[in-house]
Tab-separated table of C-alpha atoms in Angstrom:
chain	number	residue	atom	x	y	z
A	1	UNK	CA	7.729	15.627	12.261
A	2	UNK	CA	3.833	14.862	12.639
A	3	UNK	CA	3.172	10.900	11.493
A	4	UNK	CA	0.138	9.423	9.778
A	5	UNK	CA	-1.088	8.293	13.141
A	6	UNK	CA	-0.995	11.903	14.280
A	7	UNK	CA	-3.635	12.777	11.993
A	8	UNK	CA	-5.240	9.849	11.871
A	9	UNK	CA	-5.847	10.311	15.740
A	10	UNK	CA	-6.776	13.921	15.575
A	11	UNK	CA	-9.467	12.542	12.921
A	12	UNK	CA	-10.854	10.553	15.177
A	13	UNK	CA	-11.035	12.291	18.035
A	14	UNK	CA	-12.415	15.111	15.712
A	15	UNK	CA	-15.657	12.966	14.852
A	16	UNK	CA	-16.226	11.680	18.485
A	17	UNK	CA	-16.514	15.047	19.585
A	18	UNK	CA	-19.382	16.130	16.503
A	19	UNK	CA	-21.256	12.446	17.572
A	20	UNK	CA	-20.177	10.115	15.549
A	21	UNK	CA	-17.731	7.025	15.012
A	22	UNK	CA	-15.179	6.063	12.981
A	23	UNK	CA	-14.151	2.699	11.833
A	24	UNK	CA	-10.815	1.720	9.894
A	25	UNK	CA	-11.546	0.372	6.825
A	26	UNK	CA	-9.823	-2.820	5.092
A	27	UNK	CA	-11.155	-4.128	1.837
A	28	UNK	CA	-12.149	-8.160	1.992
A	29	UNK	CA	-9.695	-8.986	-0.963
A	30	UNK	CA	-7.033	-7.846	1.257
A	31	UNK	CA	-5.905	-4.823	-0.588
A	32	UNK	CA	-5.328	-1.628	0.310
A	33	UNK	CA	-8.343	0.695	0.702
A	34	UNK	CA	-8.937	4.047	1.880
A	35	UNK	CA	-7.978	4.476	5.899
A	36	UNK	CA	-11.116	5.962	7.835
A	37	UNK	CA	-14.988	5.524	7.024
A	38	UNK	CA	-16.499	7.889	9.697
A	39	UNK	CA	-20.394	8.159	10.319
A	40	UNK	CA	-21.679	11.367	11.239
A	41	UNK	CA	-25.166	12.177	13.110
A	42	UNK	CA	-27.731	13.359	10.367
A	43	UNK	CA	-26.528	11.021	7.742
A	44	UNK	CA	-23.077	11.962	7.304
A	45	UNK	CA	-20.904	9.729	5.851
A	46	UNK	CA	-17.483	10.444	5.071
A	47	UNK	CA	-14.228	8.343	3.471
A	48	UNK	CA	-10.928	9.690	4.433
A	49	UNK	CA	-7.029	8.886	3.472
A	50	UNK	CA	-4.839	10.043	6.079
A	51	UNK	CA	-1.195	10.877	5.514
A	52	UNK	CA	1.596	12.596	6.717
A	53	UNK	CA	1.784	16.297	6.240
A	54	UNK	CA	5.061	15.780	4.409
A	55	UNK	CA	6.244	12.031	1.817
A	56	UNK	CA	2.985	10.907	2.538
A	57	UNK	CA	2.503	9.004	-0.995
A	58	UNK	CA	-0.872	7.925	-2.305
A	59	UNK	CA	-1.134	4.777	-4.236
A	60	UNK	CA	-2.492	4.689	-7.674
A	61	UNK	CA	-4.985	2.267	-6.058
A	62	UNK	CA	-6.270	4.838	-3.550
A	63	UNK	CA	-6.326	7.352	-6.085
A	64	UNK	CA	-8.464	5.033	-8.609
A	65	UNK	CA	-10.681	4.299	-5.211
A	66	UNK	CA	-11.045	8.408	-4.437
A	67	UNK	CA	-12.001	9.289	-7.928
A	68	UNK	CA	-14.279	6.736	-8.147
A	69	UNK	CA	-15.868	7.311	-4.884
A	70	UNK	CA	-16.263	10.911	-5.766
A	71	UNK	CA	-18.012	10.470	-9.028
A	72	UNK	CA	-20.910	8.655	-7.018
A	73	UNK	CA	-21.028	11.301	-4.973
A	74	UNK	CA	-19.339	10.685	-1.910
A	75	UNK	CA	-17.663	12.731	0.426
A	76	UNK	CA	-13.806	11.517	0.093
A	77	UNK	CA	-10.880	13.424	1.572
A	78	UNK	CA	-7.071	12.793	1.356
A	79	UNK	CA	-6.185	14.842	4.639
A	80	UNK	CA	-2.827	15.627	5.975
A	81	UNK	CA	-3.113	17.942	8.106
A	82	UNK	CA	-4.634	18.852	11.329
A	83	UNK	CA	-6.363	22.302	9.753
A	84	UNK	CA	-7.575	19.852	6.426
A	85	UNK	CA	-9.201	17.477	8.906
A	86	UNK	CA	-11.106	20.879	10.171
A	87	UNK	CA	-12.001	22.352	6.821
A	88	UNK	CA	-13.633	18.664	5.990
A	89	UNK	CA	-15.636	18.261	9.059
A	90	UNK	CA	-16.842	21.943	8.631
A	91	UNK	CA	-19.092	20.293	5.825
């Protein structure tokens, strides 16, 4: 069974390789907040949730946080998969 910090991992390792960084992302309040904000060369900026490929449950907090992250524009993913992280960084 793969584990959040499977993908998470791959994700990272993913954006190293195109040139960039990722950092993990904690809100000051303390609450939850979306897991990865990654920073790719030419500008790219992406927000990703990372869960499990299977019972990986998003809170209705993360959900509120993704569609309202979208609306402005961003680039937000909820990946869970190996071949999701891939599609996203295709761009």
């Amino acid at each position: 069974m793969t584990l959040e910090s499977t993908i998470e991992s791959y994700f990272v390792k993913r954006i190293v390789e195109l040139g960039g960084f990722s950092l993990k992302t904690d809100r000051v309040d303390g609450r939850r907040f979306l897991d990865r904000t990654a920073f790719l060369p030419g500008g790219r900026v992406i927000v990703a949730e990372l869960k499990r490929p299977r019972g990986g449950r998003v809170a209705v907090l993360q959900r509120f946080e993704i569609a309202r992250l979208r609306a402005m524009g961003h680039e937000v993913y909820l990946l869970s998969t190996k071949e999701e992280v891939d599609l996203a960084l295709k761009g």
